[in-house]
PDB file of C-alpha atoms and ligand atoms in Angstrom:
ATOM      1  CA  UNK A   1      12.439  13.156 -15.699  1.00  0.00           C
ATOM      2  CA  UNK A   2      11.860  10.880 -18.385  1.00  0.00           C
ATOM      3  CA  UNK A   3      14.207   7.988 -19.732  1.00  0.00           C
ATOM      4  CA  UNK A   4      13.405   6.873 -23.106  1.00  0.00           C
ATOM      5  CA  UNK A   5      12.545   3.367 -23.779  1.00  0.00           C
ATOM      6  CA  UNK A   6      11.402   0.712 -26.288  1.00  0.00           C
ATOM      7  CA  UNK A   7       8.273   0.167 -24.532  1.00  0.00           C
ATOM      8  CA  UNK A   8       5.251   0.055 -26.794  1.00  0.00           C
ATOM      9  CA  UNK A   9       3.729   2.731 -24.343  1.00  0.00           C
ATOM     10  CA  UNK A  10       3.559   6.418 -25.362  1.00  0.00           C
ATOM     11  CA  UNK A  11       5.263   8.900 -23.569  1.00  0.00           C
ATOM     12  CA  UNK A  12       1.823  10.471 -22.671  1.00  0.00           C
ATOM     13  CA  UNK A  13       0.684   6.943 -21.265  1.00  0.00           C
ATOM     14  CA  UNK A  14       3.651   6.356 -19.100  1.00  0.00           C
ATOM     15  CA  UNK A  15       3.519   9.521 -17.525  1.00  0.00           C
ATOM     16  CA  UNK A  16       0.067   9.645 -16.692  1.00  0.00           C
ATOM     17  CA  UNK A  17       0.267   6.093 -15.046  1.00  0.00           C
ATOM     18  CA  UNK A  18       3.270   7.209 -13.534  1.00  0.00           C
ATOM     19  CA  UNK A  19       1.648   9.881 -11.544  1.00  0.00           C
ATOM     20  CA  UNK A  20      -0.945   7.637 -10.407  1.00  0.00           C
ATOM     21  CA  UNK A  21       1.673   4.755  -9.352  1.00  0.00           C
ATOM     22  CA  UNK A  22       3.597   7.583  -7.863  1.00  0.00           C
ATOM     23  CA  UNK A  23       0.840   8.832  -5.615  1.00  0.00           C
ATOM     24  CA  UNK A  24      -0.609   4.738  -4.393  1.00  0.00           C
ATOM     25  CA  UNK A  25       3.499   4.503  -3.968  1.00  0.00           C
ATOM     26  CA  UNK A  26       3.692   7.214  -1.420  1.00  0.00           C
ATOM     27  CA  UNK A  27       0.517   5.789   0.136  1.00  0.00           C
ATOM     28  CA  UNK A  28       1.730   2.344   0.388  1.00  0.00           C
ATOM     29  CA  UNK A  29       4.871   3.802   2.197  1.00  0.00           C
ATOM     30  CA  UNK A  30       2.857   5.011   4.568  1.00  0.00           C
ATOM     31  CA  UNK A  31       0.744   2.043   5.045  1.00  0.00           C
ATOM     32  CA  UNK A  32       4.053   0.027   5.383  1.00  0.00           C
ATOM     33  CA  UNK A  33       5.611   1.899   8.308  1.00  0.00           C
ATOM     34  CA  UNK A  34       1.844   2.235   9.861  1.00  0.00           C
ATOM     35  CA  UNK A  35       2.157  -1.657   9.971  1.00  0.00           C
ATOM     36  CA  UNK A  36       5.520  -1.541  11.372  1.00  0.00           C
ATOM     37  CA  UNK A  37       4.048   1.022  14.322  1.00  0.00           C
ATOM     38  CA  UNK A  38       1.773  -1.298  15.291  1.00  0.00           C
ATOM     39  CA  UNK A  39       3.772  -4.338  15.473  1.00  0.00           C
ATOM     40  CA  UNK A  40       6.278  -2.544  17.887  1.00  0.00           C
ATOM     41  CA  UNK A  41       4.017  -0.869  20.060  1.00  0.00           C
ATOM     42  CA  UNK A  42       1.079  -3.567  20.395  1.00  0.00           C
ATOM     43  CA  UNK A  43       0.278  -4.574  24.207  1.00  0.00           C
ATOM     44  CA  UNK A  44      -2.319  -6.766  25.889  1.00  0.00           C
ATOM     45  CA  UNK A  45      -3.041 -10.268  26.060  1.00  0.00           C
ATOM     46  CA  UNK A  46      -2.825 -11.006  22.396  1.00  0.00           C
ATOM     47  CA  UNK A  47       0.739  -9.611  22.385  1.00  0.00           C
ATOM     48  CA  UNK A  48       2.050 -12.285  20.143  1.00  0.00           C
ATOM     49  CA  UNK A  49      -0.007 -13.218  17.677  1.00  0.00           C
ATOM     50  CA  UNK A  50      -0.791  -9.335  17.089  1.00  0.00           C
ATOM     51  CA  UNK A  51       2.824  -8.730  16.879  1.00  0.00           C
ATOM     52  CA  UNK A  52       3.436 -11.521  14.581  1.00  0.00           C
ATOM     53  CA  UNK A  53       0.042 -10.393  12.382  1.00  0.00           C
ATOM     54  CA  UNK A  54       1.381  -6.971  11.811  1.00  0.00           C
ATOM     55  CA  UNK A  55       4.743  -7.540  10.785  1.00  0.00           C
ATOM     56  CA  UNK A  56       3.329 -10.586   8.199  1.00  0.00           C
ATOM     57  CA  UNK A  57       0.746  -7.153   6.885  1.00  0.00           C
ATOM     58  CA  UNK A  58       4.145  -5.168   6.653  1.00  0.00           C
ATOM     59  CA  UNK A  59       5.428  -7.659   4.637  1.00  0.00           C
ATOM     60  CA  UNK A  60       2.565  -8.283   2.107  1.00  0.00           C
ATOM     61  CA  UNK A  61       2.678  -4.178   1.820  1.00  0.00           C
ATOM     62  CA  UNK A  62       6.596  -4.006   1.514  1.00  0.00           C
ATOM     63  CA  UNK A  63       5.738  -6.257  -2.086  1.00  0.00           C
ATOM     64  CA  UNK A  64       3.236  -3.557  -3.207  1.00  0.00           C
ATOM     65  CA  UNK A  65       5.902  -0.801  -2.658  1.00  0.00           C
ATOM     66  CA  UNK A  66       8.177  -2.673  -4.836  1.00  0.00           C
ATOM     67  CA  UNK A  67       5.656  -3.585  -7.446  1.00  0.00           C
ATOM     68  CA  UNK A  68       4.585   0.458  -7.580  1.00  0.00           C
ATOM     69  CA  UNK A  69       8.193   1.532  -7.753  1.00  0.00           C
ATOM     70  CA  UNK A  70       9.672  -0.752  -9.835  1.00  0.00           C
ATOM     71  CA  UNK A  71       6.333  -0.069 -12.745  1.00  0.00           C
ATOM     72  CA  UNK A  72       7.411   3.542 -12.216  1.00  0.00           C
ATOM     73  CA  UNK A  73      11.284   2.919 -13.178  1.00  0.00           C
ATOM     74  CA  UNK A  74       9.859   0.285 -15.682  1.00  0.00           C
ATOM     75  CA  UNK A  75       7.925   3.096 -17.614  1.00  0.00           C
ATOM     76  CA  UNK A  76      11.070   5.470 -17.507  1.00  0.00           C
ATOM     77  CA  UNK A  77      10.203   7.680 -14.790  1.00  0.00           C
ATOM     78  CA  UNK A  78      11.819   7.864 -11.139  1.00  0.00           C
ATOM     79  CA  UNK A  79      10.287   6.410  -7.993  1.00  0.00           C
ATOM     80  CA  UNK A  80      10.322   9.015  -5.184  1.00  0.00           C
ATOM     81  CA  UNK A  81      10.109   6.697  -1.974  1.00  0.00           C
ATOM     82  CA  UNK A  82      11.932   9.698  -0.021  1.00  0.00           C
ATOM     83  CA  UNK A  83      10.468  10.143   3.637  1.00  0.00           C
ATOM     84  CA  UNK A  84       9.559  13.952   2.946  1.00  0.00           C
ATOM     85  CA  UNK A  85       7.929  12.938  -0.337  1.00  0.00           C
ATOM     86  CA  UNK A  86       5.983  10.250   1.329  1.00  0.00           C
ATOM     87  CA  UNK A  87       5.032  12.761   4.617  1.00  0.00           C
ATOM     88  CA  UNK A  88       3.488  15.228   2.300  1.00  0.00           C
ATOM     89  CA  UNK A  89       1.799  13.279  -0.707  1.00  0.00           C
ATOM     90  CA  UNK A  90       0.207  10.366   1.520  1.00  0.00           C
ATOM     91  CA  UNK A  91      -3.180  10.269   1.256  1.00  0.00           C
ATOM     92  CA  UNK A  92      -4.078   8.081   4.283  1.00  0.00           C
ATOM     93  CA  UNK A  93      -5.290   9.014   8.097  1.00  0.00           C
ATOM     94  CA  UNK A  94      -2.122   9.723  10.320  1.00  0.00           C
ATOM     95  CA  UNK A  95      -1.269   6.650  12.636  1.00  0.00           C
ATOM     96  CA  UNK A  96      -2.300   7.485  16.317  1.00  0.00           C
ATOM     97  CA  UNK A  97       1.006   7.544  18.595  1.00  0.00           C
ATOM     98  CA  UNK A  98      -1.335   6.697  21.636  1.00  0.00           C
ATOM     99  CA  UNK A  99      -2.581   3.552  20.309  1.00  0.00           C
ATOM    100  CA  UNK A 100      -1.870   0.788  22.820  1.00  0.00           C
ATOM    101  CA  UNK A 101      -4.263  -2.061  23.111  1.00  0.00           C
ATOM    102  CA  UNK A 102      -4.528  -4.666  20.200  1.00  0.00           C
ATOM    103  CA  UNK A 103      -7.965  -3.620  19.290  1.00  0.00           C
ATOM    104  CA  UNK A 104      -6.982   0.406  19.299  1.00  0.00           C
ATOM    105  CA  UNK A 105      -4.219  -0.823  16.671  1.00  0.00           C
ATOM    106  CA  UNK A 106      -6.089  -3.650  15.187  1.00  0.00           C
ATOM    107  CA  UNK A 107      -9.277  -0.703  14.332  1.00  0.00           C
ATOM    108  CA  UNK A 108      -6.351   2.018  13.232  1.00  0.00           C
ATOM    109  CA  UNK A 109      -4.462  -0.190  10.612  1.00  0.00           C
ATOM    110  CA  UNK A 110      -8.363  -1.508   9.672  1.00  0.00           C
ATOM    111  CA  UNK A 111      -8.655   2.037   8.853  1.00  0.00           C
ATOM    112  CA  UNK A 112      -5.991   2.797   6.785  1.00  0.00           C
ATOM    113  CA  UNK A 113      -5.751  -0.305   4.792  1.00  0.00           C
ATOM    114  CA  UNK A 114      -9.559   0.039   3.916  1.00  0.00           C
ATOM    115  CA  UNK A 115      -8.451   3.618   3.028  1.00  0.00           C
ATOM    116  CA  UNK A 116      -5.385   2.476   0.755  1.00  0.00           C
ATOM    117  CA  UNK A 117      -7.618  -0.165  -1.102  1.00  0.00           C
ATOM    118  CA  UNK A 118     -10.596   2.090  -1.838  1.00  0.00           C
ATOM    119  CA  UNK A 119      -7.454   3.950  -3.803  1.00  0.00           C
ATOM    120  CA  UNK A 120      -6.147   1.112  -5.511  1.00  0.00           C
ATOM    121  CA  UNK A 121      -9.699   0.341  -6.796  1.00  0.00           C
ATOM    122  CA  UNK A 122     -10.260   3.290  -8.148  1.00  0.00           C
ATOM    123  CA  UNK A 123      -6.382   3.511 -10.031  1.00  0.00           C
ATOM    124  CA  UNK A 124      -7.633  -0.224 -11.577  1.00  0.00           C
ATOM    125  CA  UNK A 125     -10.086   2.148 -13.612  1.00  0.00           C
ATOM    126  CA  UNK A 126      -7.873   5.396 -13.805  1.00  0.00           C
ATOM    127  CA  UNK A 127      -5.003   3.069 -14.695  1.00  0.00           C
ATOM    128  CA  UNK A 128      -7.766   1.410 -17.948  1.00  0.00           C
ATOM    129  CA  UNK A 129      -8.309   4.865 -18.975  1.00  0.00           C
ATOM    130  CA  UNK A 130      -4.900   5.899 -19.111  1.00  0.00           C
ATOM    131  CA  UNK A 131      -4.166   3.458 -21.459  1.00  0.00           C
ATOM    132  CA  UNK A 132      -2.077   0.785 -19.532  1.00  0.00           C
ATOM    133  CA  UNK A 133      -3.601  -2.186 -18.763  1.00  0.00           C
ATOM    134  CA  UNK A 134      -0.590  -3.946 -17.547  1.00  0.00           C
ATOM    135  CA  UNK A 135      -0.609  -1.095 -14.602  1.00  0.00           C
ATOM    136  CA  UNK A 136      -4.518  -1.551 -14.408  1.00  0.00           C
ATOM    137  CA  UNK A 137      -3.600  -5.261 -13.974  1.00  0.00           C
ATOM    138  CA  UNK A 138      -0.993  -4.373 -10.982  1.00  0.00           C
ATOM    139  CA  UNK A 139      -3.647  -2.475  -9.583  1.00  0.00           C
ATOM    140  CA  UNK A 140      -5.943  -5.447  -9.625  1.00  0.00           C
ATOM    141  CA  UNK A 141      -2.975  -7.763  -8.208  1.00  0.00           C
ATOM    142  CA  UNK A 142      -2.962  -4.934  -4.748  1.00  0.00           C
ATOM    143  CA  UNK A 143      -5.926  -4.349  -4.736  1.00  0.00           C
ATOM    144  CA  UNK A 144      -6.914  -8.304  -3.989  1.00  0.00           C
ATOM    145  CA  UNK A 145      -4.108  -8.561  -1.453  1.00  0.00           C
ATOM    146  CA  UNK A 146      -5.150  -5.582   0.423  1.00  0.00           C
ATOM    147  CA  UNK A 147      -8.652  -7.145   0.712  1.00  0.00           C
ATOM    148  CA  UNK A 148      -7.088 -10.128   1.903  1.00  0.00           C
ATOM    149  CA  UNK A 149      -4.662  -8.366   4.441  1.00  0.00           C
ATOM    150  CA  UNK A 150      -7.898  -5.908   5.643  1.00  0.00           C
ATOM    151  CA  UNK A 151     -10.075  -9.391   6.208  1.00  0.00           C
ATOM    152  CA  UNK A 152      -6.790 -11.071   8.653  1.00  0.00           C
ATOM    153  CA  UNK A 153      -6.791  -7.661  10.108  1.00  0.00           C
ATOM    154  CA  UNK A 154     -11.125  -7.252  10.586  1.00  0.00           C
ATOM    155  CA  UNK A 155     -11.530 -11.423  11.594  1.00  0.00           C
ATOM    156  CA  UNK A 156      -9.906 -10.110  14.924  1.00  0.00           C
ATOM    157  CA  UNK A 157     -12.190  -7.502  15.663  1.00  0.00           C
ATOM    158  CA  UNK A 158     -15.413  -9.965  14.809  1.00  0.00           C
ATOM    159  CA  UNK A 159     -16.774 -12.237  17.047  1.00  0.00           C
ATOM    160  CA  UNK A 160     -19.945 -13.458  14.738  1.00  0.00           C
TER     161      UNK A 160
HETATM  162 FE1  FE2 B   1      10.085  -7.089  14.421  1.00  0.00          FE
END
């Protein structure tokens, strides 16, 4: 569905870059309750801090589903954030349930927010050649944090 809209974007543009912030949305869903699963179910001596890291990563992601889902209503399409959307259009690894120690959850979320901002990157340039550089820019805004977030997460699993 598409809601028309004085934007200065044509309806070609803001569908294409709606598809592509519609398929990083479902991803960042994903990455958002992957965060959450390893703030609840961390054990071992760094209990704490790895708790408190993991919710603080859950947080930075929780802006990035906003900022996809709210460009996606802003170009007159509609955000699917629905949990059976999300299941089956994520693009990321599957969170393992047995995942107990800090560095068995430290090394999975490493994973999947390396895998999330490899996608981001790429939508920067998809998002260019769309024809939306204000999405492209969004892109750019995610991608940064989700180096930053992947560098708190990898500093714990380097020594030198
Ligand atoms: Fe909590």
């Amino acid at each position: 569905m598409t809601y028309t809209s004085r934007i200065d974007l044509s309806e070609h543009v803001r569908k294409n870059a709606s598809t592509l912030l519609q398929a990083r949305l479902s991803d960042a869903l994903d990455l958002e309750a992957q965060a959450k699963q390893a703030h609840w179910n961390v054990k071992g001596p760094h209990f704490l801090q790895l708790h408190q890291l993991f919710d603080s990563v859950h947080d930075e992601i929780e802006q990035f589903v906003d900022l996809l889902a709210e460009r996606i209503t802003t170009l007159g399409h509609v955000a699917d954030g629905r949990v059976t959307t999300t299941a089956a259009a994520s693009s990321l690894y599957g969170y393992p349930l047995e995942a107990s120690g800090g560095e068995a959850h430290l090394k999975a979320l490493a994973g999947s927010l390396g895998e999330f901002g490899k996608l981001v990157r790429t939508a920067i340039g998809e998002a260019e050649e769309i024809g939306d550089a204000d999405t492209a820019d969004l892109f750019t805004q995610i991608s940064r944090e989700t180096d930053k977030q992947l560098w708190f997460v990898e500093a714990h699993l380097q020594s030198h």
